[in-house]
CSV table of C-alpha atoms in Angstrom, one decimal:
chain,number,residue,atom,x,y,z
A,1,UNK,CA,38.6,-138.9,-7.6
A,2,UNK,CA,37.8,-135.4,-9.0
A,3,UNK,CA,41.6,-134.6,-9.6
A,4,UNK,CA,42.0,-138.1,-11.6
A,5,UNK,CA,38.8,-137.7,-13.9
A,6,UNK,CA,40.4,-133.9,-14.7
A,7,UNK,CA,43.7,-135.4,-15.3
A,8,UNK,CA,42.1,-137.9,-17.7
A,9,UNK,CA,40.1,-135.4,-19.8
A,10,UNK,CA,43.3,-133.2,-19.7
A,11,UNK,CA,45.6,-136.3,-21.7
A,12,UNK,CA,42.7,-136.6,-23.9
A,13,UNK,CA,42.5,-133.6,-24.5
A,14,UNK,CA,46.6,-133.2,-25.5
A,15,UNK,CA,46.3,-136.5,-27.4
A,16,UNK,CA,43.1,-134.6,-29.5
A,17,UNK,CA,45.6,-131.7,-30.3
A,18,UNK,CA,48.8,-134.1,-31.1
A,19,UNK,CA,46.2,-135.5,-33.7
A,20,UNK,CA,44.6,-132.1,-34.8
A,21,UNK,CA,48.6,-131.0,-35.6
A,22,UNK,CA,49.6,-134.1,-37.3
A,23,UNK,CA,47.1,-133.8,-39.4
A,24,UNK,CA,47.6,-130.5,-40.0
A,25,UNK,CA,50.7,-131.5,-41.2
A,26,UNK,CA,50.1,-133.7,-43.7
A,27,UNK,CA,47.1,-131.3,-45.1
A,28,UNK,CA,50.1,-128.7,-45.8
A,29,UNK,CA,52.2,-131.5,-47.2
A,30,UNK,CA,49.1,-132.3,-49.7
A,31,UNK,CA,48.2,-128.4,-50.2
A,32,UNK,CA,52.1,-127.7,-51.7
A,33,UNK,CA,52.3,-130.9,-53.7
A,34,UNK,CA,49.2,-130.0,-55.8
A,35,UNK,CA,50.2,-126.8,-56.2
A,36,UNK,CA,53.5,-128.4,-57.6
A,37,UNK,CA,51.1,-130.7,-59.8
A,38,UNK,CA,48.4,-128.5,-61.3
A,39,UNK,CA,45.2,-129.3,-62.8
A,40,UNK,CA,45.0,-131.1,-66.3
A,41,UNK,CA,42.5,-131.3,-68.2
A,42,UNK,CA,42.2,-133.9,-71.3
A,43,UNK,CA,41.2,-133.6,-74.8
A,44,UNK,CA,40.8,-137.1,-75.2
A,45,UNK,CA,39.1,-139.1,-73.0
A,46,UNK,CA,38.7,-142.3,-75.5
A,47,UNK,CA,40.7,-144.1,-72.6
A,48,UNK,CA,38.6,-143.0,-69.8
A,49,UNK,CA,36.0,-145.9,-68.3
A,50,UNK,CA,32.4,-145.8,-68.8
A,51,UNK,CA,30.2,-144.9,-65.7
A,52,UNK,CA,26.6,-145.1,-64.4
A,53,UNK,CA,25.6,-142.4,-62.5
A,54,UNK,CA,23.2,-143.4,-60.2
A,55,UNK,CA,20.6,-141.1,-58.3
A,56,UNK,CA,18.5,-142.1,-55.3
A,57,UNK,CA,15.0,-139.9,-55.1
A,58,UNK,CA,12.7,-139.8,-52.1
A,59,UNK,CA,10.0,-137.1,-52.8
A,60,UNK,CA,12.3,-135.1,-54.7
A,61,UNK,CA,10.6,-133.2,-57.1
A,62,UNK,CA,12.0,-129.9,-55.7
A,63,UNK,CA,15.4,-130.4,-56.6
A,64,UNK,CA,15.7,-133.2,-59.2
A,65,UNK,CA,15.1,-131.8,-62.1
A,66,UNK,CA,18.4,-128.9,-61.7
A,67,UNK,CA,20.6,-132.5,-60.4
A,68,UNK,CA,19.7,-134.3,-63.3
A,69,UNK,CA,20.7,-131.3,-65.5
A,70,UNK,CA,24.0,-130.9,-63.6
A,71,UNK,CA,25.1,-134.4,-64.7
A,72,UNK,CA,23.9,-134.7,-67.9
A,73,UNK,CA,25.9,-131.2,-68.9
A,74,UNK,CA,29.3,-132.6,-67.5
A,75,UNK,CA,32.0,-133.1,-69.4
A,76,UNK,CA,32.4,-136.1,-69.9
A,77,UNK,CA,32.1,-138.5,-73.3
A,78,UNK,CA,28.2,-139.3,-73.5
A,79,UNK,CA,28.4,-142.5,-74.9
A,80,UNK,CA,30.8,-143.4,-71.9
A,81,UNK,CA,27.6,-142.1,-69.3
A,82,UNK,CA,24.5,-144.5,-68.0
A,83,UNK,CA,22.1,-142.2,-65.8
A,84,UNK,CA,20.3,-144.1,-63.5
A,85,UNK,CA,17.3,-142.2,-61.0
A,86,UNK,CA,15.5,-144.4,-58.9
A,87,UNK,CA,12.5,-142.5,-57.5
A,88,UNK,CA,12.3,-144.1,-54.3
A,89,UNK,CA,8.3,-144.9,-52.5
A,90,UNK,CA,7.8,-141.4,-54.0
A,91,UNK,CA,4.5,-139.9,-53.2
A,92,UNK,CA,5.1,-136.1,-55.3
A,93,UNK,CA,6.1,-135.6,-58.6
A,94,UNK,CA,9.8,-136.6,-58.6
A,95,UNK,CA,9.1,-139.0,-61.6
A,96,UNK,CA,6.8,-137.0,-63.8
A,97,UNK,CA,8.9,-133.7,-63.5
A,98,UNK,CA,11.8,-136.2,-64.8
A,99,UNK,CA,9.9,-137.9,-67.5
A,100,UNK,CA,8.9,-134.0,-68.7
A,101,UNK,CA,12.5,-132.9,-68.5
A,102,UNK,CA,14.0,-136.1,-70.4
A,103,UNK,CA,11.5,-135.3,-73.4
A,104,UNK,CA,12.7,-132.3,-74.4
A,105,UNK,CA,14.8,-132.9,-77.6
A,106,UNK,CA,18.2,-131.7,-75.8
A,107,UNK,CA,18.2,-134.8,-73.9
A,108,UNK,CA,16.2,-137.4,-75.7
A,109,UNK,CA,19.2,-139.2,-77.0
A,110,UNK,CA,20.9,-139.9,-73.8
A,111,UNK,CA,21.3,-143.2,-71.9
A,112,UNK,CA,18.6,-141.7,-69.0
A,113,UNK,CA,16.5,-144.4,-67.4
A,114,UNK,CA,14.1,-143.1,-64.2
A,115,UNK,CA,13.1,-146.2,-62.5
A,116,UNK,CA,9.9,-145.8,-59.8
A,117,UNK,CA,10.6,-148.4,-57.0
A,118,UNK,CA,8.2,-149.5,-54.2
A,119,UNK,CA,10.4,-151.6,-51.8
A,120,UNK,CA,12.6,-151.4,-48.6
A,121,UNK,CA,15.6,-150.6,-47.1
A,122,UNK,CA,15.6,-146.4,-48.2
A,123,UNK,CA,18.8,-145.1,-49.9
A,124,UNK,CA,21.2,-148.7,-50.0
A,125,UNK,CA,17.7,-150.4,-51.0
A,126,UNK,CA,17.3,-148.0,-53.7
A,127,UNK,CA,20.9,-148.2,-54.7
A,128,UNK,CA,21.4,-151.9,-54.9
A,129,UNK,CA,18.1,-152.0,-57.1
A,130,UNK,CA,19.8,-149.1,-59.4
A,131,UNK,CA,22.9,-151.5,-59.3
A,132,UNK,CA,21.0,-154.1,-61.0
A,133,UNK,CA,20.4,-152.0,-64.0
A,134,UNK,CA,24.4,-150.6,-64.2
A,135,UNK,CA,26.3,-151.5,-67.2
A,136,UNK,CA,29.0,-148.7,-66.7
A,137,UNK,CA,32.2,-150.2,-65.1
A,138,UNK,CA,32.2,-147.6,-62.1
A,139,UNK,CA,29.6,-146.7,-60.3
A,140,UNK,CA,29.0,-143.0,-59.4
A,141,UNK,CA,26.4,-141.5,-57.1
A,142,UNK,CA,24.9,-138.0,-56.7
A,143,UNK,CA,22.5,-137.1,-54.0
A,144,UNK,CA,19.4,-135.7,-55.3
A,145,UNK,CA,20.4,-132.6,-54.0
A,146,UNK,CA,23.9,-132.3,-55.9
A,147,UNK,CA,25.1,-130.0,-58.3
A,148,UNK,CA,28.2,-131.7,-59.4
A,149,UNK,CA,30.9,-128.9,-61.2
A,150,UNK,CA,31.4,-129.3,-65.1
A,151,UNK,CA,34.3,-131.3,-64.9
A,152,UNK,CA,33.5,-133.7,-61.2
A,153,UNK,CA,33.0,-136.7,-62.6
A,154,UNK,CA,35.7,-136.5,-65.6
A,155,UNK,CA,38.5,-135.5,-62.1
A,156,UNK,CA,37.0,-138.7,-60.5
A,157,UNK,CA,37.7,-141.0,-63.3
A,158,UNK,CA,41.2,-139.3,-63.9
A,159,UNK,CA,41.8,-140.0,-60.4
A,160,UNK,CA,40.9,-143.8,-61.1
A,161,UNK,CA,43.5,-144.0,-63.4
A,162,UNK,CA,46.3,-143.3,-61.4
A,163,UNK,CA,45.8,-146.6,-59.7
A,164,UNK,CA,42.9,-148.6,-61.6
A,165,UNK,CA,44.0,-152.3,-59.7
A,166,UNK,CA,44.5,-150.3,-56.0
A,167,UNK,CA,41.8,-147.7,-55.9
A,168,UNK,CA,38.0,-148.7,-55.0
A,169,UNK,CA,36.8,-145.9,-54.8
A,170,UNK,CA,37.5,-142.0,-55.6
A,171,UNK,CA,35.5,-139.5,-54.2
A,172,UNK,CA,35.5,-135.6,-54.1
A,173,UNK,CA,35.2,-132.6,-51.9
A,174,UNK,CA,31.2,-131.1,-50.9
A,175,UNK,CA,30.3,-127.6,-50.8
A,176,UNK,CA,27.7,-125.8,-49.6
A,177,UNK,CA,25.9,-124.0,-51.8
A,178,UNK,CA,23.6,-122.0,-49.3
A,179,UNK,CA,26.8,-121.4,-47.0
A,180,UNK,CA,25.2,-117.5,-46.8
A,181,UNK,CA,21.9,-118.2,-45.6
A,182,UNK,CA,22.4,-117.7,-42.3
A,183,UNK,CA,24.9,-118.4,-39.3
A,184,UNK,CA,23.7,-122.0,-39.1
A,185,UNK,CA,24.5,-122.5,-42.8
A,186,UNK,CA,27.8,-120.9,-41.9
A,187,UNK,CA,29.1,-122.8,-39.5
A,188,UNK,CA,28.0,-126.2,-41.4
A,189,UNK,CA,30.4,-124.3,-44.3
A,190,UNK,CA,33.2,-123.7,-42.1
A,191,UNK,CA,33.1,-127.6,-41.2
A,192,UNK,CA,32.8,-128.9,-44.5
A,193,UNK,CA,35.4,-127.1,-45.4
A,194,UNK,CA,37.8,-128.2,-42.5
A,195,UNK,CA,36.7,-131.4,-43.1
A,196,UNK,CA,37.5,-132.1,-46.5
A,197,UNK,CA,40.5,-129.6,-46.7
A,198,UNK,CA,42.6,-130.3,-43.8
A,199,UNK,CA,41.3,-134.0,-42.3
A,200,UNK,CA,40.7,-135.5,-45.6
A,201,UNK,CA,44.0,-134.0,-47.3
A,202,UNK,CA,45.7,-135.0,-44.2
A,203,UNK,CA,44.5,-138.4,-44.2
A,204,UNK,CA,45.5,-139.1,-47.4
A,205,UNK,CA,48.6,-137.6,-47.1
A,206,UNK,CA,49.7,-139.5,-44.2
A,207,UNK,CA,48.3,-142.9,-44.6
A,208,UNK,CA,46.5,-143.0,-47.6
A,209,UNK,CA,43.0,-143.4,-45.8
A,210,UNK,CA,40.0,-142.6,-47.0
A,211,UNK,CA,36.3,-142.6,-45.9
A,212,UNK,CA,33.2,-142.8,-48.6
A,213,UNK,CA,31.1,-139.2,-48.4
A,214,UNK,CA,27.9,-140.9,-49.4
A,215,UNK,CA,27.7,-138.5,-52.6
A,216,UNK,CA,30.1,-137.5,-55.2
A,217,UNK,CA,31.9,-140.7,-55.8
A,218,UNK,CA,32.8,-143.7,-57.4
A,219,UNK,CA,33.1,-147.4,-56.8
A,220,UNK,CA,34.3,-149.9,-59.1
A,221,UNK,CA,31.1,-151.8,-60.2
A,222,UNK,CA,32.9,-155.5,-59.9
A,223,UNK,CA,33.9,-154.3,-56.6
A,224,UNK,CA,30.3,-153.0,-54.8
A,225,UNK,CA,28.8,-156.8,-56.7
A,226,UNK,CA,31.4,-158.5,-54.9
A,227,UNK,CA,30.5,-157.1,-51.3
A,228,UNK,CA,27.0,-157.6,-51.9
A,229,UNK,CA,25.7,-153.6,-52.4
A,230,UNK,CA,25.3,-151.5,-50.1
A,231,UNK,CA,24.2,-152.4,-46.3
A,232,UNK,CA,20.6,-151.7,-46.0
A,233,UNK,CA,21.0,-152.1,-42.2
A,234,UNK,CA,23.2,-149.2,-41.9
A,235,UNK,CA,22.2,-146.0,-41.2
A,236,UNK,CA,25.6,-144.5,-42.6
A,237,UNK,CA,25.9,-146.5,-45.3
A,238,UNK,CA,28.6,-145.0,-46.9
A,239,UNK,CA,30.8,-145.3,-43.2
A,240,UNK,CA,29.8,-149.2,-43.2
A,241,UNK,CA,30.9,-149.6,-47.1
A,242,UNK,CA,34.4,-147.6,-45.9
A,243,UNK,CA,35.2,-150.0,-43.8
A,244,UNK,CA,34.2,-153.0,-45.6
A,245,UNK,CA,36.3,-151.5,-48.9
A,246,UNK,CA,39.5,-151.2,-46.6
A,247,UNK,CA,39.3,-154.7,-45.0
A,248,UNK,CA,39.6,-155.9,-48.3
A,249,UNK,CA,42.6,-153.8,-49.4
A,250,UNK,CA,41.2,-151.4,-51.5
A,251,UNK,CA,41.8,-147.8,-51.5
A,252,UNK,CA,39.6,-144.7,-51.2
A,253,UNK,CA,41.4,-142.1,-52.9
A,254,UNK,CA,40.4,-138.9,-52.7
A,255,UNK,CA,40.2,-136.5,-56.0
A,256,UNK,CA,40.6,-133.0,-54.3
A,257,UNK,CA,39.5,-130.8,-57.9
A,258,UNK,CA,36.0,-133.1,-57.9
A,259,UNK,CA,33.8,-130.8,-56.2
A,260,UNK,CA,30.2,-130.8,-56.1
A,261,UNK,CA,27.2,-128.1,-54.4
A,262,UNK,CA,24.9,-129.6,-52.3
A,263,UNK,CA,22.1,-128.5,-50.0
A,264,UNK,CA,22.7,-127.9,-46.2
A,265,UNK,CA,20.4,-127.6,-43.6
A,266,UNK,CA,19.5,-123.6,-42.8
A,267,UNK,CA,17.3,-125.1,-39.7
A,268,UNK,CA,18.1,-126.0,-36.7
A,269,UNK,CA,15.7,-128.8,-36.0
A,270,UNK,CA,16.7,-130.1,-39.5
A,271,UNK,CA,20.3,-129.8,-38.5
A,272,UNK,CA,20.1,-131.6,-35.5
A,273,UNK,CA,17.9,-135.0,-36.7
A,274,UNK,CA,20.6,-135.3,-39.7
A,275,UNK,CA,23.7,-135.2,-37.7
A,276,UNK,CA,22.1,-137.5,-35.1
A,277,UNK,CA,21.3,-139.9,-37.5
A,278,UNK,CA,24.8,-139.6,-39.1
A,279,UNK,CA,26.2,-140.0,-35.3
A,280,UNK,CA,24.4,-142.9,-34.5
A,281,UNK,CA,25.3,-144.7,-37.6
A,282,UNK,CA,28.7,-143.8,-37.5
A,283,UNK,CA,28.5,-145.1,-33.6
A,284,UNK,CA,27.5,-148.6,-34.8
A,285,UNK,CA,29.8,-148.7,-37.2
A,286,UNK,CA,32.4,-148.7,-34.8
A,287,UNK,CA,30.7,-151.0,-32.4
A,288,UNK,CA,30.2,-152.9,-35.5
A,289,UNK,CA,33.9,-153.4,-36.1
A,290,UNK,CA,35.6,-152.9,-32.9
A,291,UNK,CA,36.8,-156.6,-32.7
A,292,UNK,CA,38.9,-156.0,-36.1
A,293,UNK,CA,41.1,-153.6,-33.5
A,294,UNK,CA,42.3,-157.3,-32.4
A,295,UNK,CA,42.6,-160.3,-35.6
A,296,UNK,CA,44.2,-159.3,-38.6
A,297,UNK,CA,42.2,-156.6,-40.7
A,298,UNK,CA,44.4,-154.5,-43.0
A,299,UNK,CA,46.1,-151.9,-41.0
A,300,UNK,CA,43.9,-148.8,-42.3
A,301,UNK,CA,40.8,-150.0,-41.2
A,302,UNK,CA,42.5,-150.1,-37.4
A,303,UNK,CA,43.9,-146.6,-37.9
A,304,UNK,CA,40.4,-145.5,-39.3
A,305,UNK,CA,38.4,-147.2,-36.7
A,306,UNK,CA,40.7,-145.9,-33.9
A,307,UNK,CA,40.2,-142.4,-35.7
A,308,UNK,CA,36.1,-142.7,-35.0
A,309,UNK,CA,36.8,-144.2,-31.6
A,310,UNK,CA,38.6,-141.3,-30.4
A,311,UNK,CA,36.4,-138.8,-31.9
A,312,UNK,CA,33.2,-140.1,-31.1
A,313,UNK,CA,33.9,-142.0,-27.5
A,314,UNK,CA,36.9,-141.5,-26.1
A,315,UNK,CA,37.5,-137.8,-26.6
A,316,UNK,CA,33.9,-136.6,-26.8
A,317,UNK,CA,33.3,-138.2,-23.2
A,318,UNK,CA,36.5,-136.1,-22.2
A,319,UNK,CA,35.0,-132.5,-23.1
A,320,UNK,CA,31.7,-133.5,-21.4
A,321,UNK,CA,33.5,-134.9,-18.0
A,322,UNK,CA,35.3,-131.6,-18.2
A,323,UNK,CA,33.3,-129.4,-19.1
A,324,UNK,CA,30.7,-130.7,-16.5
A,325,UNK,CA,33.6,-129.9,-14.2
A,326,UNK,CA,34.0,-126.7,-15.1
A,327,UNK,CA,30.5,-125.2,-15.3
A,328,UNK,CA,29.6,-126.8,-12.1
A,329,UNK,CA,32.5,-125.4,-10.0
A,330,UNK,CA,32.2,-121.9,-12.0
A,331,UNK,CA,28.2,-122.0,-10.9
A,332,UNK,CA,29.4,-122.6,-7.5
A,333,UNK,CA,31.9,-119.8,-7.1
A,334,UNK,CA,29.5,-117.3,-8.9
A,335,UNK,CA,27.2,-119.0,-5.6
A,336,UNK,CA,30.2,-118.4,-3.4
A,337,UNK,CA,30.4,-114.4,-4.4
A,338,UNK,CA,26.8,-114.3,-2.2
A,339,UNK,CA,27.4,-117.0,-0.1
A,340,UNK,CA,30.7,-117.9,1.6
A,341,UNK,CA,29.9,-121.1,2.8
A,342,UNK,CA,29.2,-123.2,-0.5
A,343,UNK,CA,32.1,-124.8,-1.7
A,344,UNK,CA,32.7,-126.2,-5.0
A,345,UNK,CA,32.3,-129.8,-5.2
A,346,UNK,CA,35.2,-130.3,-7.4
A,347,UNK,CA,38.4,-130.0,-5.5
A,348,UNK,CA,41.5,-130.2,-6.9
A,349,UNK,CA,45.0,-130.0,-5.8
A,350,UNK,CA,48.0,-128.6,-7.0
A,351,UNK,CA,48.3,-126.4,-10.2
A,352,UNK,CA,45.5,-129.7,-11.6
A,353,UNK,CA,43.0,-127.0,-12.7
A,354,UNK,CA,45.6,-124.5,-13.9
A,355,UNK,CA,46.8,-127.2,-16.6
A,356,UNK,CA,42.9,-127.7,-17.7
A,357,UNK,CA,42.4,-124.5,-18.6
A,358,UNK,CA,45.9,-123.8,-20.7
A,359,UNK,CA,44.6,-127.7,-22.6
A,360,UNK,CA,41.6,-126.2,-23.3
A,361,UNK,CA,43.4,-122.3,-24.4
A,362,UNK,CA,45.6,-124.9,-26.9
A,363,UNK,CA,42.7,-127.3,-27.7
A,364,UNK,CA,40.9,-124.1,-28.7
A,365,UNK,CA,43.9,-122.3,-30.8
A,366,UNK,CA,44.3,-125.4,-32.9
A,367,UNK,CA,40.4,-125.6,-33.9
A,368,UNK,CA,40.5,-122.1,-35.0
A,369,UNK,CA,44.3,-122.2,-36.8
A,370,UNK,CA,42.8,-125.5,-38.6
A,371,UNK,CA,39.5,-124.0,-39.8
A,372,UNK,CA,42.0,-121.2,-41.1
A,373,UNK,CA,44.0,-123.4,-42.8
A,374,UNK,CA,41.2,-124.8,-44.3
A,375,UNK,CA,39.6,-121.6,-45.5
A,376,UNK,CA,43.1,-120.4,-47.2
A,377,UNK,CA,43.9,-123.1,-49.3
A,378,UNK,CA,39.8,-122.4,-50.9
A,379,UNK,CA,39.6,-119.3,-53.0
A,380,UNK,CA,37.3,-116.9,-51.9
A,381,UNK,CA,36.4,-118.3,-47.9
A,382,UNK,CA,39.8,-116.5,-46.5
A,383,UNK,CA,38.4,-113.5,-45.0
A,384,UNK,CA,37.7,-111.4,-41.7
A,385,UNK,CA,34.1,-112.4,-41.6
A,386,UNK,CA,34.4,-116.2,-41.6
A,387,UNK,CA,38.0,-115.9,-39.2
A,388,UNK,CA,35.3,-114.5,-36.8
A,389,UNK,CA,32.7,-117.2,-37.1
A,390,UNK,CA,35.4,-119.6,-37.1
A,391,UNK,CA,36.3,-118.1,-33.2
A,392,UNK,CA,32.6,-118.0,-32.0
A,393,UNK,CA,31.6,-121.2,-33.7
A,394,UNK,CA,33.5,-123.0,-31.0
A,395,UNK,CA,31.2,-121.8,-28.3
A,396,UNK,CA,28.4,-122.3,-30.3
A,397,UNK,CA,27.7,-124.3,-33.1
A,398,UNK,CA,31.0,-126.9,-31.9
A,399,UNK,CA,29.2,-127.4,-28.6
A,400,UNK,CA,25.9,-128.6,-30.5
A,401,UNK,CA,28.4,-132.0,-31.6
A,402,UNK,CA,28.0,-132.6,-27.7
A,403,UNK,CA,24.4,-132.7,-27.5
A,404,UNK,CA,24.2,-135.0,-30.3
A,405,UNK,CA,26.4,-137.1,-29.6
A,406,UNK,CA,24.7,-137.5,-26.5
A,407,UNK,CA,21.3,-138.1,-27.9
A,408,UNK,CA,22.5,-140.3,-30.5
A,409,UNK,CA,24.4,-142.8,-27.6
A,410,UNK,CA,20.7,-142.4,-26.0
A,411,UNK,CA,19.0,-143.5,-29.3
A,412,UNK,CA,21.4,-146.2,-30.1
A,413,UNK,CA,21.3,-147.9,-26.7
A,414,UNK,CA,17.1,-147.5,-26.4
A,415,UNK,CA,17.7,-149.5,-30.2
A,416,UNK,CA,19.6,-152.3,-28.5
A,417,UNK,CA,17.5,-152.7,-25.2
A,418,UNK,CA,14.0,-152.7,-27.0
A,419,UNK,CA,15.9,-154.5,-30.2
A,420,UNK,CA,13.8,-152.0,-32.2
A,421,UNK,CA,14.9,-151.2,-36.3
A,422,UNK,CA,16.6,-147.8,-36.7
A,423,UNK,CA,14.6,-145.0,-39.0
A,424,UNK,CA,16.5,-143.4,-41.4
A,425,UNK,CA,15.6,-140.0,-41.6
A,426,UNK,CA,15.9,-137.8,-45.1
A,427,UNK,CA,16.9,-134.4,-45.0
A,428,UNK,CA,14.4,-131.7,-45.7
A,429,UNK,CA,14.9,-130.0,-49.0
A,430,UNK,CA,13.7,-126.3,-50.4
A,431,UNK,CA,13.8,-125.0,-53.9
């Protein structure tokens, strides 16, 4: 029994890498095809759709007032932007800080409308209430956190119209703008940037698939009406919209020069509530649309869903099998140094363990060659310092995912037994 679970985590393990270096691949492809293309930047955007912004505030008033300044300096035609910030069951002075800002004479004459909502159903609530008000004919949203670049949203539109009749949605790349805080901070910046410059290059590359980051894009307005807003049941919202956009043929194309700051947790605790939350939504997304694996859903929301499965199910029960494995029969022979007669429980025959440990030396090359990748093709995060975080953070901050995931599966199934409503939780913010 012990040799078959070990085999199993070791296939899961090779089929992880296969994916890790095929997306690899098509990141490079993507990395030398914009260098080929270049970055242009108009002087006449008279073609270039009209857009409301939308912001959703929950007790903001930290940060809002530096968000809302970020999008009203971007560049992009004024006339052609709708600003929408719905200060959400607020109980500080997210509203009042805005109303002061908004009054100075800079900004009186733009289209700027701060709407205080009591109701339900947190960030998609908020949203689909904002969406009411939206005359632009895409629909962009910015956390309350964000610090979109000078030209973000002008990249997103351009994006748009490569493909106005095939593209849903265009979103950008994240970045954290405390990545230098400390090593927590560090590690979150390392991911985010593997994430976006290697999996989401890579995935676009290769199959044209793209998931929704839930800030720093756009959606076509006629498109989020038809679907009914955003799913106020969902505790990724942005993962359940993905999925629901690709079912119905639409593309989400990603706009790799739209790039936007945002605020990342430099606590632990923090850090842990806010990926469990995004694990547990993500989980039920899946759930959610499993059976789509089987009738005759558009082929990218199978490759997508089968991308989620094997991340967070499949493979993520293969590490914890094998590494349960591991530390138990290395406890055990560290036993064994004082006392002879305990054996490990895990037996194995053959050269069974031998081929464990060389998956895991690969599975472990590849993480780091990935996050290298990633770091090389952004200016300025190539360097000694983060190549060594990038080698410890798999023994430290990587192993966290397990724990999490963990306690999410915990929290999901305690959901479905005592058929209680899942809390969204909102991210702690500092100045």
């Amino acid at each position: 029994m012990a040799d078959i679970l070990l085999l199993l985590s070791i296939f899961s393990i090779w089929i992880a890498v296969f994916e890790s270096i095929l997306i690899m691949t098509g990141a490079i492809r993507f990395i030398h095809k914009q260098e080929k293309i270049g970055v242009h930047i108009p002087t006449d955007m008279d073609h270039y759709p009209t857009i409301t912004v939308m912001v959703p505030a929950h007790n903001e008033g930290l940060v809002i007032v530096a968000t809302v300044e970020h999008i009203l300096q971007m560049n992009y035609p004024e006339e052609k932007v709708q600003v929408i910030v719905i200060a959400d069951n607020c109980t500080d002075d997210t509203a009042a800080k805005l109303h002061a800002f908004l009054s100075k004479t800079r900004y009186v004459h733009r289209d700027v409308t701060v709407m205080e909502r009591k109701g339900t159903g947190g960030k998609s609530g908020a949203l689909n209430d904002g969406l009411e008000l939206a005359t632009g004919e895409w629909i962009c949203i910015f956390d309350a956190d964000a610090a979109p670049e000078r030209n973000s949203l002008m990249f997103l539109a351009q994006k748009s119209l490569e493909n106005p009749e095939k593209y849903g949605v265009v979103y950008g790349r994240n970045k954290a703008r405390n990545r230098g805080q400390n090593f927590l901070s560090k590690c979150i910046n390392l991911e985010l940037v593997t994430a976006q410059r290697v999996y989401h290059t890579g995935l676009w590359e290769l199959f044209k698939l793209g998931t929704i980051p839930g800030t720093n894009y756009i959606i076509k307005t006629e498109l989020i009406r038809e679907i009914g807003g955003w799913d106020v049941t969902a505790i990724t919202e942005d993962t359940a919209l993905s999925f629901d956009i690709l079912a119905r043929g639409q593309l989400i194309a990603l706009a790799p020069q739209a790039e936007a700051y945002q605020q990342e947790p430099e606590k632990l605790s923090v850090y842990m509530k806010q990926r469990e939350r995004w694990a547990k939504g993500n989980y039920q997304v899946v759930l959610d649309n499993f059976l789509n694996l089987f009738n005759r859903t558009n082929w990218r929301s199978k490759v997508l869903l089968l991308y989620y499965a094997i991340s967070y199910f499949w493979f993520m029960i293969a590490i914890i099998v094998s590494d349960i494995i591991f530390i138990v029969n290395l406890v055990f022979q560290i036993i064994g140094l004082f006392k002879p007669e305990f054996n490990a429980p895990f037996q194995f025959s053959g050269d069974v363990y031998v081929y464990l440990v060389i998956a895991w030396a690969l599975m472990y090359y590849i993480y780091v060659l990935q996050i290298n990748l990633a770091l090389a093709s952004d200016i300025g995060q190539s360097n000694i310092r983060n190549f060594i975080y990038a080698c410890l953070s798999y023994f430290t901050y990587a192993q966290l995912f397990i724990l999490i995931s963990i306690k999410a599966s915990y929290s999901l199934t305690m959901d479905k037994i005592r058929k209680r409503e899942s809390k969204w939780y909102k991210t702690q913010r500092f100045g």
